[in-house]
Amino acid sequence: AREVPVPLEVGGGIRTTDAVARYLPMGVERVVVGSRALREPAWLTELCVTFPGRIVAGIDARDGRVAVEGWAEVSDVDAVEFAQRLDAIGLRAIVFTDVATDGMMGGPNLPALRRIVQAIRTPVVASGGIASLDDVRRVAALGVEAMIIGKALFAGALSLPAAIAAAR
């Protein structure tokens, strides 16, 4: 993390304060928490106080409901309502992933992403389904802070420099 010229973010399976405290001194800029954040929002608030500006909540959604445990379980919690509850606790950002579109190369769920962006003040990072430069432009136009592009880069469907230019 200290040797690459871009800020790194770590997420996935982070469920303890100790885990967060181990990553940050390694040079990791931000830590993403998800499943435990849904179950214990007070813990998430405590993280934001302890590590200001370094905590991101991951909201993964399937059919508008928050999915947890690596998307294996879908809760009864509405993703937009959950984002609104988290809006005032001091998160650095919220990563919103529509799990039905993630990795499918079929385009993002723009209506769901728009609902999240319009419902909160916390910066939103879009994730899931971005497969073309047109997708990048459409997502950027919604006012997200950033976007995660994975499979499209690895598959060669777009280049990082072109995606950065399209996002501007």
mmCIF file of C-alpha atoms in Angstrom:
data_model
loop_
_atom_site.group_PDB
_atom_site.id
_atom_site.type_symbol
_atom_site.label_atom_id
_atom_site.label_comp_id
_atom_site.label_asym_id
_atom_site.label_seq_id
_atom_site.Cartn_x
_atom_site.Cartn_y
_atom_site.Cartn_z
ATOM 1 C CA ALA A 1 0.000 0.000 0.000
ATOM 2 C CA ARG A 2 2.876 2.378 0.697
ATOM 3 C CA GLU A 3 4.586 1.654 -2.606
ATOM 4 C CA VAL A 4 1.824 2.298 -5.124
ATOM 5 C CA PRO A 5 1.109 5.856 -6.292
ATOM 6 C CA VAL A 6 -2.664 5.678 -5.698
ATOM 7 C CA PRO A 7 -4.670 5.508 -2.468
ATOM 8 C CA LEU A 8 -5.816 1.992 -1.607
ATOM 9 C CA GLU A 9 -9.064 0.899 -0.065
ATOM 10 C CA VAL A 10 -9.562 -2.478 1.630
ATOM 11 C CA GLY A 11 -12.854 -4.253 2.168
ATOM 12 C CA GLY A 12 -14.337 -7.680 2.592
ATOM 13 C CA GLY A 13 -14.705 -9.613 5.811
ATOM 14 C CA ILE A 14 -13.694 -6.726 8.077
ATOM 15 C CA ARG A 15 -15.722 -7.189 11.231
ATOM 16 C CA THR A 16 -13.551 -5.947 14.097
ATOM 17 C CA THR A 17 -12.076 -2.668 15.214
ATOM 18 C CA ASP A 18 -8.712 -4.421 15.520
ATOM 19 C CA ALA A 19 -8.829 -5.379 11.830
ATOM 20 C CA VAL A 20 -9.446 -1.764 10.864
ATOM 21 C CA ALA A 21 -6.628 -0.630 13.162
ATOM 22 C CA ARG A 22 -4.233 -3.117 11.516
ATOM 23 C CA TYR A 23 -4.926 -1.993 7.943
ATOM 24 C CA LEU A 24 -4.626 1.771 8.321
ATOM 25 C CA PRO A 25 -0.974 1.905 9.486
ATOM 26 C CA MET A 26 -0.034 -0.278 6.500
ATOM 27 C CA GLY A 27 -0.768 2.664 4.228
ATOM 28 C CA VAL A 28 -4.374 1.787 3.418
ATOM 29 C CA GLU A 29 -6.331 5.004 2.928
ATOM 30 C CA ARG A 30 -9.848 3.739 3.636
ATOM 31 C CA VAL A 31 -11.475 0.625 5.060
ATOM 32 C CA VAL A 32 -14.850 -0.630 3.844
ATOM 33 C CA VAL A 33 -17.178 -2.404 6.253
ATOM 34 C CA GLY A 34 -20.495 -3.973 5.362
ATOM 35 C CA SER A 35 -22.191 -6.891 7.085
ATOM 36 C CA ARG A 36 -21.466 -5.882 10.666
ATOM 37 C CA ALA A 37 -22.375 -2.279 9.850
ATOM 38 C CA LEU A 38 -25.913 -3.416 9.099
ATOM 39 C CA ARG A 39 -26.198 -5.504 12.240
ATOM 40 C CA GLU A 40 -24.403 -3.076 14.571
ATOM 41 C CA PRO A 41 -24.666 0.530 13.386
ATOM 42 C CA ALA A 42 -23.332 1.763 16.739
ATOM 43 C CA TRP A 43 -20.060 -0.043 15.969
ATOM 44 C CA LEU A 44 -19.888 1.740 12.617
ATOM 45 C CA THR A 45 -20.446 5.085 14.340
ATOM 46 C CA GLU A 46 -17.661 4.249 16.805
ATOM 47 C CA LEU A 47 -15.315 3.462 13.886
ATOM 48 C CA CYS A 48 -16.079 6.835 12.309
ATOM 49 C CA VAL A 49 -15.194 8.601 15.555
ATOM 50 C CA THR A 50 -12.029 6.557 16.114
ATOM 51 C CA PHE A 51 -10.812 6.753 12.498
ATOM 52 C CA PRO A 52 -12.283 10.000 11.096
ATOM 53 C CA GLY A 53 -12.403 10.240 7.316
ATOM 54 C CA ARG A 54 -11.160 6.669 6.854
ATOM 55 C CA ILE A 55 -14.319 4.532 7.110
ATOM 56 C CA VAL A 56 -16.546 3.603 4.187
ATOM 57 C CA ALA A 57 -19.785 1.636 4.423
ATOM 58 C CA GLY A 58 -20.425 -0.927 1.747
ATOM 59 C CA ILE A 59 -24.088 -1.253 0.881
ATOM 60 C CA ASP A 60 -24.657 -4.226 -1.382
ATOM 61 C CA ALA A 61 -28.213 -4.531 -2.617
ATOM 62 C CA ARG A 62 -30.304 -7.142 -4.350
ATOM 63 C CA ASP A 63 -33.754 -5.998 -5.499
ATOM 64 C CA GLY A 64 -33.417 -2.903 -3.326
ATOM 65 C CA ARG A 65 -32.653 -4.816 -0.114
ATOM 66 C CA VAL A 66 -29.309 -4.909 1.707
ATOM 67 C CA ALA A 67 -27.368 -8.128 1.094
ATOM 68 C CA VAL A 68 -24.762 -9.309 3.614
ATOM 69 C CA GLU A 69 -22.302 -12.129 4.243
ATOM 70 C CA GLY A 70 -20.797 -11.979 0.773
ATOM 71 C CA TRP A 71 -24.254 -11.536 -0.770
ATOM 72 C CA ALA A 72 -25.367 -14.916 0.598
ATOM 73 C CA GLU A 73 -28.113 -13.363 2.744
ATOM 74 C CA VAL A 74 -30.593 -10.665 1.798
ATOM 75 C CA SER A 75 -32.046 -8.679 4.683
ATOM 76 C CA ASP A 76 -35.425 -6.990 4.920
ATOM 77 C CA VAL A 77 -33.675 -3.610 5.117
ATOM 78 C CA ASP A 78 -34.253 -1.207 2.242
ATOM 79 C CA ALA A 79 -30.910 -0.031 0.815
ATOM 80 C CA VAL A 80 -31.949 3.621 0.465
ATOM 81 C CA GLU A 81 -33.374 3.739 3.986
ATOM 82 C CA PHE A 82 -30.178 2.176 5.344
ATOM 83 C CA ALA A 83 -28.067 4.759 3.489
ATOM 84 C CA GLN A 84 -30.211 7.525 4.974
ATOM 85 C CA ARG A 85 -29.680 6.149 8.490
ATOM 86 C CA LEU A 86 -25.914 6.143 7.904
ATOM 87 C CA ASP A 87 -25.839 9.598 6.334
ATOM 88 C CA ALA A 88 -25.098 11.577 9.491
ATOM 89 C CA ILE A 89 -22.469 9.405 11.187
ATOM 90 C CA GLY A 90 -19.350 10.754 9.481
ATOM 91 C CA LEU A 91 -18.571 8.149 6.866
ATOM 92 C CA ARG A 92 -15.964 9.012 4.249
ATOM 93 C CA ALA A 93 -18.234 7.470 1.608
ATOM 94 C CA ILE A 94 -20.757 4.763 0.849
ATOM 95 C CA VAL A 95 -19.912 2.166 -1.801
ATOM 96 C CA PHE A 96 -23.189 1.114 -3.383
ATOM 97 C CA THR A 97 -23.165 -2.168 -5.292
ATOM 98 C CA ASP A 98 -26.144 -3.601 -7.112
ATOM 99 C CA VAL A 99 -25.227 -7.280 -6.843
ATOM 100 C CA ALA A 100 -27.386 -8.328 -9.782
ATOM 101 C CA THR A 101 -25.304 -6.222 -12.163
ATOM 102 C CA ASP A 102 -21.846 -6.692 -10.635
ATOM 103 C CA GLY A 103 -19.518 -8.453 -13.054
ATOM 104 C CA MET A 104 -22.266 -9.046 -15.609
ATOM 105 C CA MET A 105 -21.035 -6.493 -18.189
ATOM 106 C CA GLY A 106 -24.630 -5.444 -18.823
ATOM 107 C CA GLY A 107 -24.572 -1.912 -17.467
ATOM 108 C CA PRO A 108 -25.239 -0.507 -13.996
ATOM 109 C CA ASN A 109 -28.587 -0.217 -12.259
ATOM 110 C CA LEU A 110 -28.908 3.528 -12.830
ATOM 111 C CA PRO A 111 -32.329 3.964 -11.165
ATOM 112 C CA ALA A 112 -31.117 2.358 -7.912
ATOM 113 C CA LEU A 113 -27.894 4.349 -7.992
ATOM 114 C CA ARG A 114 -29.812 7.582 -8.635
ATOM 115 C CA ARG A 115 -32.092 6.899 -5.637
ATOM 116 C CA ILE A 116 -29.087 6.450 -3.324
ATOM 117 C CA VAL A 117 -27.255 9.560 -4.595
ATOM 118 C CA GLN A 118 -30.352 11.738 -4.296
ATOM 119 C CA ALA A 119 -31.259 10.458 -0.829
ATOM 120 C CA ILE A 120 -28.012 11.254 1.027
ATOM 121 C CA ARG A 121 -25.241 13.819 1.412
ATOM 122 C CA THR A 122 -22.457 11.273 2.016
ATOM 123 C CA PRO A 123 -20.344 10.784 -1.121
ATOM 124 C CA VAL A 124 -21.336 7.697 -3.112
ATOM 125 C CA VAL A 125 -18.998 5.340 -4.925
ATOM 126 C CA ALA A 126 -20.824 3.410 -7.648
ATOM 127 C CA SER A 127 -20.090 -0.269 -8.103
ATOM 128 C CA GLY A 128 -21.573 -2.941 -10.297
ATOM 129 C CA GLY A 129 -22.133 -3.373 -14.005
ATOM 130 C CA ILE A 130 -20.043 -0.555 -15.456
ATOM 131 C CA ALA A 131 -19.001 -2.028 -18.791
ATOM 132 C CA SER A 132 -18.548 0.807 -21.289
ATOM 133 C CA LEU A 133 -17.523 4.426 -21.589
ATOM 134 C CA ASP A 134 -21.197 5.302 -22.002
ATOM 135 C CA ASP A 135 -21.860 3.630 -18.641
ATOM 136 C CA VAL A 136 -19.034 5.677 -17.112
ATOM 137 C CA ARG A 137 -20.543 8.901 -18.465
ATOM 138 C CA ARG A 138 -24.057 8.025 -17.260
ATOM 139 C CA VAL A 139 -22.843 7.093 -13.787
ATOM 140 C CA ALA A 140 -20.671 10.212 -13.506
ATOM 141 C CA ALA A 141 -23.650 12.371 -14.512
ATOM 142 C CA LEU A 142 -25.526 11.136 -11.427
ATOM 143 C CA GLY A 143 -23.039 12.935 -9.188
ATOM 144 C CA VAL A 144 -21.147 10.026 -7.683
ATOM 145 C CA GLU A 145 -17.758 10.710 -6.129
ATOM 146 C CA ALA A 146 -16.136 7.754 -7.852
ATOM 147 C CA MET A 147 -16.872 4.410 -9.425
ATOM 148 C CA ILE A 148 -15.434 0.940 -9.220
ATOM 149 C CA ILE A 149 -14.742 -0.669 -12.565
ATOM 150 C CA GLY A 150 -13.461 -4.217 -12.467
ATOM 151 C CA LYS A 151 -14.371 -6.764 -15.081
ATOM 152 C CA ALA A 152 -14.573 -4.241 -17.925
ATOM 153 C CA LEU A 153 -10.947 -3.261 -17.322
ATOM 154 C CA PHE A 154 -9.738 -6.835 -17.001
ATOM 155 C CA ALA A 155 -11.680 -7.904 -20.101
ATOM 156 C CA GLY A 156 -10.297 -4.986 -22.107
ATOM 157 C CA ALA A 157 -13.747 -3.508 -22.778
ATOM 158 C CA LEU A 158 -12.348 -0.110 -21.800
ATOM 159 C CA SER A 159 -9.083 1.369 -20.664
ATOM 160 C CA LEU A 160 -8.460 3.159 -17.405
ATOM 161 C CA PRO A 161 -7.269 6.396 -19.054
ATOM 162 C CA ALA A 162 -10.364 6.458 -21.282
ATOM 163 C CA ALA A 163 -12.641 5.774 -18.297
ATOM 164 C CA ILE A 164 -11.036 8.585 -16.289
ATOM 165 C CA ALA A 165 -11.484 10.970 -19.200
ATOM 166 C CA ALA A 166 -15.121 9.901 -19.679
ATOM 167 C CA ALA A 167 -15.852 10.411 -15.974
ATOM 168 C CA ARG A 168 -14.653 14.001 -16.111
#
